[in-house]
Short mmCIF file of C-alpha atoms in Angstrom, two decimals:
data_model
loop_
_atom_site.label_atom_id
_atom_site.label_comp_id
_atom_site.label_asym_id
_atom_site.label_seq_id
_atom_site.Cartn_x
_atom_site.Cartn_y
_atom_site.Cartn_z
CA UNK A 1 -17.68 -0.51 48.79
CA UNK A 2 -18.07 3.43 47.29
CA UNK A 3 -20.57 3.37 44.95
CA UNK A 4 -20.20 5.83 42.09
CA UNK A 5 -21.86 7.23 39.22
CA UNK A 6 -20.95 7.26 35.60
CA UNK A 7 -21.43 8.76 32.26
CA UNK A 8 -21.76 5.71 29.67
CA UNK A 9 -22.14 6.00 25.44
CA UNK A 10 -25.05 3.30 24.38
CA UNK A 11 -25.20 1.67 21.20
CA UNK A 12 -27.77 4.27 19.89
CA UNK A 13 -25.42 7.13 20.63
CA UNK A 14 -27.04 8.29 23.58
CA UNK A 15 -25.36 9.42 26.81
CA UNK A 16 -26.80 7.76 30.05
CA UNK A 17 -25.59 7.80 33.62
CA UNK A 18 -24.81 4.79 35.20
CA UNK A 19 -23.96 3.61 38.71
CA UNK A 20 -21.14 0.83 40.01
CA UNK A 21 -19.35 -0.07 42.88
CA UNK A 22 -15.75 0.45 43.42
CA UNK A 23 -13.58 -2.56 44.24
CA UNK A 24 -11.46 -2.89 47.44
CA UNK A 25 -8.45 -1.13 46.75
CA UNK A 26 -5.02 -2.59 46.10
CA UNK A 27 -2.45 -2.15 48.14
CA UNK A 28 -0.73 -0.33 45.17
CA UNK A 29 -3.52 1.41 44.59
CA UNK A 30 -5.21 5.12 44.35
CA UNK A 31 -8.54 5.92 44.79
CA UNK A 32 -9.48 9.07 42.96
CA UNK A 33 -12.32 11.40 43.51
CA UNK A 34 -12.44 13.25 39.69
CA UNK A 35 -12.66 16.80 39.45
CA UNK A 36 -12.44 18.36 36.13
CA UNK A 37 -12.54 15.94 32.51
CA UNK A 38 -10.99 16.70 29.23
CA UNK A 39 -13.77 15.53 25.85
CA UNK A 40 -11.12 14.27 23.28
CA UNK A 41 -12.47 12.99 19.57
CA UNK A 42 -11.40 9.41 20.59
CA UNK A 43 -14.25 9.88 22.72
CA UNK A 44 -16.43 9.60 20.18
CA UNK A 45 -14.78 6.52 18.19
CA UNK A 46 -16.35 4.72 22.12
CA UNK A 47 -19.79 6.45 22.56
CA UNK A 48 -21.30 2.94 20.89
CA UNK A 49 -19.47 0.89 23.25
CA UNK A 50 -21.28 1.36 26.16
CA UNK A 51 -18.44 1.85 28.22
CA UNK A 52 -17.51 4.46 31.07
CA UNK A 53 -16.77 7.68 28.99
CA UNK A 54 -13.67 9.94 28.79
CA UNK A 55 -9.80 9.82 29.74
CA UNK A 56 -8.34 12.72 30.50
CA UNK A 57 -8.78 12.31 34.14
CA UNK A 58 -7.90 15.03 36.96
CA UNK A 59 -9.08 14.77 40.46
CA UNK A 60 -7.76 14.46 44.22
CA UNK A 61 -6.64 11.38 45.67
CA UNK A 62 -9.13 10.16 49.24
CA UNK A 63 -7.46 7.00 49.54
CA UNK A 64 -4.32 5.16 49.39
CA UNK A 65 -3.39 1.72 49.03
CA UNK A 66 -0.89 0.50 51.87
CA UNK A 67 2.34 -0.06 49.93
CA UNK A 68 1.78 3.19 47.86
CA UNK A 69 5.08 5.51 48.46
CA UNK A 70 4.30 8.51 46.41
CA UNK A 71 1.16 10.01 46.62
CA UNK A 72 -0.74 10.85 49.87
CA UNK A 73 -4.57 11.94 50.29
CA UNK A 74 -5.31 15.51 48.71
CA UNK A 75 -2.91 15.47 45.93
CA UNK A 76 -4.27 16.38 42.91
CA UNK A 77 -3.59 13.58 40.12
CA UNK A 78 -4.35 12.83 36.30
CA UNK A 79 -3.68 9.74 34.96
CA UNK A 80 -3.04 8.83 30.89
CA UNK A 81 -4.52 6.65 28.00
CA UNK A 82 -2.64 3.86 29.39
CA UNK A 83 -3.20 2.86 33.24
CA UNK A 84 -1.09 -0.39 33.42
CA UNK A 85 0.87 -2.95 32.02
CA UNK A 86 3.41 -5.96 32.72
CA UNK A 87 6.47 -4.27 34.23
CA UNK A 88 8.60 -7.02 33.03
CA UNK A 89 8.29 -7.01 29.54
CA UNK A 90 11.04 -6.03 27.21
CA UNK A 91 8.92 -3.01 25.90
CA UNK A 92 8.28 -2.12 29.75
CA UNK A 93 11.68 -2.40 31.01
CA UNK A 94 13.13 -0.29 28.54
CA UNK A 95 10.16 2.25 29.33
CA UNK A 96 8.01 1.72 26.85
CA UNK A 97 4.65 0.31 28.95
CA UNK A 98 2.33 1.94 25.82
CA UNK A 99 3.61 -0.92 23.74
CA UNK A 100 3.52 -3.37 26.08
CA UNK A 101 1.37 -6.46 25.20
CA UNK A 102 -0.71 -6.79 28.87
CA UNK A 103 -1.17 -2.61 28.25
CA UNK A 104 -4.44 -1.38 29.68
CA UNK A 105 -5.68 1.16 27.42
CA UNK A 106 -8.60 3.33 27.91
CA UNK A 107 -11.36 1.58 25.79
CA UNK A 108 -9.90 -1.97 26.15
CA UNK A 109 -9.61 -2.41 30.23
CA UNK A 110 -11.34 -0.74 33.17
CA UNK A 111 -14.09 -0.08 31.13
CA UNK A 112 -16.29 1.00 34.33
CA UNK A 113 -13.71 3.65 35.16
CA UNK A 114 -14.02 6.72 33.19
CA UNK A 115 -12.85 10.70 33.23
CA UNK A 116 -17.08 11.31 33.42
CA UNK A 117 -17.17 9.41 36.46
CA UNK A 118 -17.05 10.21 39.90
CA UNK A 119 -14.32 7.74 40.76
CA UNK A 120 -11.50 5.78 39.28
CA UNK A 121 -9.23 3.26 41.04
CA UNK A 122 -5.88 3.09 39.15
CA UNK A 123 -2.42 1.83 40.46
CA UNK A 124 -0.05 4.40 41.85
CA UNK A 125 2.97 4.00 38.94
CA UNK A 126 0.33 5.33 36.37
CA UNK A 127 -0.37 8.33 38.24
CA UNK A 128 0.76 11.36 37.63
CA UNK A 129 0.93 14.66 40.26
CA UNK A 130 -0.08 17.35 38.86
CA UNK A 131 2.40 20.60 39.11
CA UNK A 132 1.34 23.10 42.01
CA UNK A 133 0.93 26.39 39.02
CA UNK A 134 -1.15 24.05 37.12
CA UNK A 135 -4.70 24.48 37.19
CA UNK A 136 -6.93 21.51 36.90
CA UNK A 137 -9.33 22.43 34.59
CA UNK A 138 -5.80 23.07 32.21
CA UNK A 139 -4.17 19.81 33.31
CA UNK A 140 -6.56 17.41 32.08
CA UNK A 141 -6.64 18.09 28.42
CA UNK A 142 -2.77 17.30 28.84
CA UNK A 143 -3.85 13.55 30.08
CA UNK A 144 -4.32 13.02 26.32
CA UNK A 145 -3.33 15.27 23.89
CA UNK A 146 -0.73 17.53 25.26
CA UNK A 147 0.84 13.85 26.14
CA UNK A 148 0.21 12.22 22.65
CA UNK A 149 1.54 15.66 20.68
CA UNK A 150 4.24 15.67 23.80
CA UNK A 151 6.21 12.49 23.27
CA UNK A 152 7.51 12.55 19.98
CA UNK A 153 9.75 15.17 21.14
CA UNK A 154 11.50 12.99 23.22
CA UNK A 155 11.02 9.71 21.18
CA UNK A 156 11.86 10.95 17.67
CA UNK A 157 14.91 13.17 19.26
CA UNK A 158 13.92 16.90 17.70
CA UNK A 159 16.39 19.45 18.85
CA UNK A 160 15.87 23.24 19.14
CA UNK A 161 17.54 23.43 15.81
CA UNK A 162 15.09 21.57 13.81
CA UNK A 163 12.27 22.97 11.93
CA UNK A 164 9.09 21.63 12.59
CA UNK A 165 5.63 21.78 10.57
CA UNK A 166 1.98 21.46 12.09
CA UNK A 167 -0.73 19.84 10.26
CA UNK A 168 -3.68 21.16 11.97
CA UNK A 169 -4.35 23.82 13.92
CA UNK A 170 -7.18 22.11 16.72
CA UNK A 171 -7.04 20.68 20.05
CA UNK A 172 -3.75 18.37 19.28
CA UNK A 173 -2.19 21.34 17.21
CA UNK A 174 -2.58 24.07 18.84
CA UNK A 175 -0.83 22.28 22.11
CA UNK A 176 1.71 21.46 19.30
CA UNK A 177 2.50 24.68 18.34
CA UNK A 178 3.25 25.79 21.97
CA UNK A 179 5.32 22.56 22.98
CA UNK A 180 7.73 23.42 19.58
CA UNK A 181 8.07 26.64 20.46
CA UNK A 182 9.28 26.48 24.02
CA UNK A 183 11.23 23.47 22.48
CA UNK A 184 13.18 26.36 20.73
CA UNK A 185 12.43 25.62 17.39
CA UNK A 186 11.64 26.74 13.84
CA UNK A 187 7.67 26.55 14.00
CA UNK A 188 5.38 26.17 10.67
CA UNK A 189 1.79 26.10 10.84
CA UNK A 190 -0.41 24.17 7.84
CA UNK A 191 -3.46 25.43 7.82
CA UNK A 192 -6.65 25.28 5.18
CA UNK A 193 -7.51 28.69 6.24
CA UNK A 194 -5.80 31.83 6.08
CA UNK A 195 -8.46 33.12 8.74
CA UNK A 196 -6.39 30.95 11.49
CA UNK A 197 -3.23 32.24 10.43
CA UNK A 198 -3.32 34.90 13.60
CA UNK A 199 -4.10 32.33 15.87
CA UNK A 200 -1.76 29.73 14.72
CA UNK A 201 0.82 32.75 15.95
CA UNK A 202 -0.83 33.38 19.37
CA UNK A 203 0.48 29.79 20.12
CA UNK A 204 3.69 29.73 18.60
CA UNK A 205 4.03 29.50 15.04
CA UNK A 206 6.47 31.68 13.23
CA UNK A 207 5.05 31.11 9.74
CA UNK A 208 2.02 29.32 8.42
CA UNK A 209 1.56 27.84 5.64
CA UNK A 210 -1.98 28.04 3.61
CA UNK A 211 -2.72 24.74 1.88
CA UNK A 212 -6.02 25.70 0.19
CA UNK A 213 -5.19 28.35 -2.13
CA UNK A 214 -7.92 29.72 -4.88
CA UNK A 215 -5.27 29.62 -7.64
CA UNK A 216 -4.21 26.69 -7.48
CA UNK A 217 -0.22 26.77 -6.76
CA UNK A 218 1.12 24.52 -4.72
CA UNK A 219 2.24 24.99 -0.68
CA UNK A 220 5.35 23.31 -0.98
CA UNK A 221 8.70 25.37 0.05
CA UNK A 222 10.88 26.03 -2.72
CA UNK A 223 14.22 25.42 -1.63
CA UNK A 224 15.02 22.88 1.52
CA UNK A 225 15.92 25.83 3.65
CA UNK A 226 12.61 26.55 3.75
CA UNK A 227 11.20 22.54 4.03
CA UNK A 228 10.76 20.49 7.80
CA UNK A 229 12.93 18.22 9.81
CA UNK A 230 9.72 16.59 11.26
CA UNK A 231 6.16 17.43 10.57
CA UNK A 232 3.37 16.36 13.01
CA UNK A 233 0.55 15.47 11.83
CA UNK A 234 -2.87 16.05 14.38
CA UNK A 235 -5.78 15.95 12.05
CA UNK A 236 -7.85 12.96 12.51
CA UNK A 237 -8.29 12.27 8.57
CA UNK A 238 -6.04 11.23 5.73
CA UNK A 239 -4.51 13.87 3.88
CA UNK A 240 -2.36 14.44 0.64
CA UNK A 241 0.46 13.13 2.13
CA UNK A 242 2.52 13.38 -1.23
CA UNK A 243 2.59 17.20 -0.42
CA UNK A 244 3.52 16.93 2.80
CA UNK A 245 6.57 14.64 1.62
CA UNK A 246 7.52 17.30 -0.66
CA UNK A 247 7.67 19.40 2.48
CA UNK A 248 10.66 17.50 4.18
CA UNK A 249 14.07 18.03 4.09
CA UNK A 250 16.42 15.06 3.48
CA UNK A 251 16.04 12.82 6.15
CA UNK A 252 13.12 14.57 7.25
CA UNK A 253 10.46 13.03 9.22
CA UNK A 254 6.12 12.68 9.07
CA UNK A 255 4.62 11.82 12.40
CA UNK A 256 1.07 10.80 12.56
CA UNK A 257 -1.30 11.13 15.44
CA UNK A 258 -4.64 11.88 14.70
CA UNK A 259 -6.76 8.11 14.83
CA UNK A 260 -8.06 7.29 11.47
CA UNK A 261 -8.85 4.27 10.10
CA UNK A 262 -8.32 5.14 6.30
CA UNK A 263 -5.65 3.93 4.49
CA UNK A 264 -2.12 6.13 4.26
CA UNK A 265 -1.30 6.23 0.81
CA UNK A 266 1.66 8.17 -1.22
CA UNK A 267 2.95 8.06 -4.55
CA UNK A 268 6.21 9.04 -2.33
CA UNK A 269 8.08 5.53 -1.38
CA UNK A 270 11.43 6.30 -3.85
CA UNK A 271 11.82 9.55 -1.66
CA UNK A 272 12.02 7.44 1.32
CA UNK A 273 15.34 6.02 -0.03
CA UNK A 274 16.67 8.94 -2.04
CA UNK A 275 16.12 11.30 0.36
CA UNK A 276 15.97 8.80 3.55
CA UNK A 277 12.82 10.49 4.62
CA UNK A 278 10.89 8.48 7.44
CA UNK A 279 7.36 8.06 8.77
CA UNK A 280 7.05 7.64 12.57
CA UNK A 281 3.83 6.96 14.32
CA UNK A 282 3.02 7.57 18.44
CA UNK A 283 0.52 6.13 20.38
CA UNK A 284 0.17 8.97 23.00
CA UNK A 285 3.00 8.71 25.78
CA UNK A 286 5.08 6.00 28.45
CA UNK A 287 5.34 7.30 31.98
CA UNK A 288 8.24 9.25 31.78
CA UNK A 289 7.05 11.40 28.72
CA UNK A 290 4.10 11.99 30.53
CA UNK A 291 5.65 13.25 33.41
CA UNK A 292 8.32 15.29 31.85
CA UNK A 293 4.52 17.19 29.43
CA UNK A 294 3.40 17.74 32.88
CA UNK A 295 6.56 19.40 34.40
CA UNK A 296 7.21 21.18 31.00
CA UNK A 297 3.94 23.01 30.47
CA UNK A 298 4.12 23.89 34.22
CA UNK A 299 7.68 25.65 33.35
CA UNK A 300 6.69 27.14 30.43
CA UNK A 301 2.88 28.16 30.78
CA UNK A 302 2.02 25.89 28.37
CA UNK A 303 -2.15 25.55 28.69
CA UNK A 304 -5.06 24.77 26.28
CA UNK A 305 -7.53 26.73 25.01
CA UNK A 306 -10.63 25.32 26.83
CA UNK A 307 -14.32 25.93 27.21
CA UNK A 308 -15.52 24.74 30.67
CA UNK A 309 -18.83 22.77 31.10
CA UNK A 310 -20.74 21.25 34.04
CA UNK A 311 -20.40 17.61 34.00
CA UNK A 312 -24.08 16.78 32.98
CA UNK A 313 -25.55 14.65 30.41
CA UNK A 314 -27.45 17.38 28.10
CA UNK A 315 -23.55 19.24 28.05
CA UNK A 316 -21.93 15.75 27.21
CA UNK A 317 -24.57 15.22 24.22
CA UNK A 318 -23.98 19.06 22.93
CA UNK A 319 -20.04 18.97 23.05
CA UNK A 320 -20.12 15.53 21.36
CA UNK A 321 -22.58 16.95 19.06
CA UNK A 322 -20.37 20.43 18.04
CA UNK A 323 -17.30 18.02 18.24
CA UNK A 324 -18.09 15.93 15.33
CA UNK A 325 -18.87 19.42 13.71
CA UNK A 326 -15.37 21.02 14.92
CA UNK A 327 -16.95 23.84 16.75
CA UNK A 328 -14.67 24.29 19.30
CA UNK A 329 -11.52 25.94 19.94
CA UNK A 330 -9.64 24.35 21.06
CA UNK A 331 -10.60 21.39 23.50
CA UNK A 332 -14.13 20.80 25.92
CA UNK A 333 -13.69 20.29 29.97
CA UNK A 334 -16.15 19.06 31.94
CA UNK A 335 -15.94 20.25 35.77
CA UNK A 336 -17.79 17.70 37.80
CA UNK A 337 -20.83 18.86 39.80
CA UNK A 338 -20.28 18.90 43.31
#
């Protein structure tokens, strides 16, 4: 068996490294030797768990399985939040493996494989080639959150003639920003700043949208010409969602996708039926989504903003640390130390 090493959370917050064994491979299966790992807040919702840290995974495949088809040794790889299910399900067979109920989801299954680890063993349908003109260290924030912001483009059907609003303007957003763009649509940025108005523009917004304003008046358009078909929410907090309400256009749509664990409150529900607005939720993205991110930022140039770390456990500890603080722009990734 390969042993491997590990970067675990403990239940006093601390980072320590750990060492395991990897099982015998599957015949389905992929062994992959990790490269380069995205830090994503849901990290931090684990550190206490004392589980094999981060998943957004990129790295080159040294072994295959003997019924794998589609991946050889050498190919570079990434592999999402969710790294199996059923397959005959009704949620899987019409695509949908995230909502499957045997789904193995990073925090919940393979606890001893993680993107801060040397190794991970996953089956072959739940990984994903990464695109030749895509560069590793780029690719793996997309494992996460360029698939999570991703999907609902697909799932919730917005067209290039929609209008769409960003809540946020930090590692989900600012991938956000880029994808609605090259989607070809009308982009909005919320912001609390006016100091990130400039940047929400460098990725794609063609207006933003101050929500903190010294005198008081409110953010909310005037006339629905100016309001959203679908806003996307990537903050990981609650926020006045009776504004953001006011922000739709009839049958407009909220989409959350920042985890919190607050309640989602709004003084709102009679717009729901007068103006048959809707609120749509996404737990990151099924197979297919996360192939077509992968091909579509490779088309497009769509990257992250990233600062690039060695793997080690004092650089883990410090971009948890400035995480929790929000100093970053826009997303931590760890290269792994040869």
């Amino acid at each position: 068996m390969t042993e491997f090493k590990a970067f675990r959370g403990q239940q006093d917050g601390k980072i320590v490294q750990s060492t395991g064994k990897v099982p015998e491979l599957g015949q389905h299966d992929v062994l992959i030797k990790l490269t380069h790992a995205g830090l994503c807040f849901t990290d931090v919702h684990y550190v206490q768990a004392g589980i094999a840290l981060g998943h957004e995974p990129v790295g080159k495949v040294t072994k295959v399985g003997t019924d794998v088809r589609h991946l050889k040794e050498g190919d570079v790889v990434g592999y999402g939040y969710n790294h199996g299910s059923c397959d005959t399900c009704d949620e899987c067979r019409i695509g949908n493996d995230t909502l499957c109920g045997s789904r193995r989801l990073y925090g919940e299954a393979d606890t001893d494989f993680g993107a801060f680890g040397e190794y991970a063993q996953v089956e072959e349908r739940f990984v994903h080639k990464i695109p030749d003109n895509l560069a590793p260290e780029y690719a793996a924030p997309l494992q996460c959150a360029g698939a999570t912001v991703f999907a609902p483009f697909l799932k919730y059907d917005i067209k290039p003639i929609h209008r769409v609003g960003v809540i946020g303007i930090g590692g989900l957003g600012h991938l956000a920003l880029q994808f609605a763009n090259k989607w070809g649509c009308s982009v909005g940025a919320f912001t609390t700043s006016e100091s990130k108005a400039d940047e929400a523009k460098s990725f794609g917004a063609h207006d933003v949208i101050v929500t903190k304003r010294p005198d008081g008046e409110s953010f909310v358009p005037k006339s629905d010409a100016e309001k959203f078909d679908f806003i996307i929410c990537t903050v990981s907090s609650q926020v006045p969602w009776d504004n953001y309400f006011d922000c739709l256009k009839p049958r407009g749509q909220i989409i959350p996708l920042g985890v919190d664990f607050g309640k989602f409150e709004t003084n709102r529900y009679f717009s729901l039926l007068a103006r048959e607005n809707k609120i749509g939720g996404n737990i990151v993205s099924n197979r297919y989504q996360h192939q077509k991110m992968l091909e579509f930022c490779a088309r497009h140039g769509i990257k992250p903003a990233i600062e690039l770390l060695d793997l080690t456990e004092e650089n883990i500890n410090k971009a948890l640390g400035r995480l929790q603080k929000n100093d970053v722009r826009y997303r931590f990734v760890f290269k792994h130390l040869e």
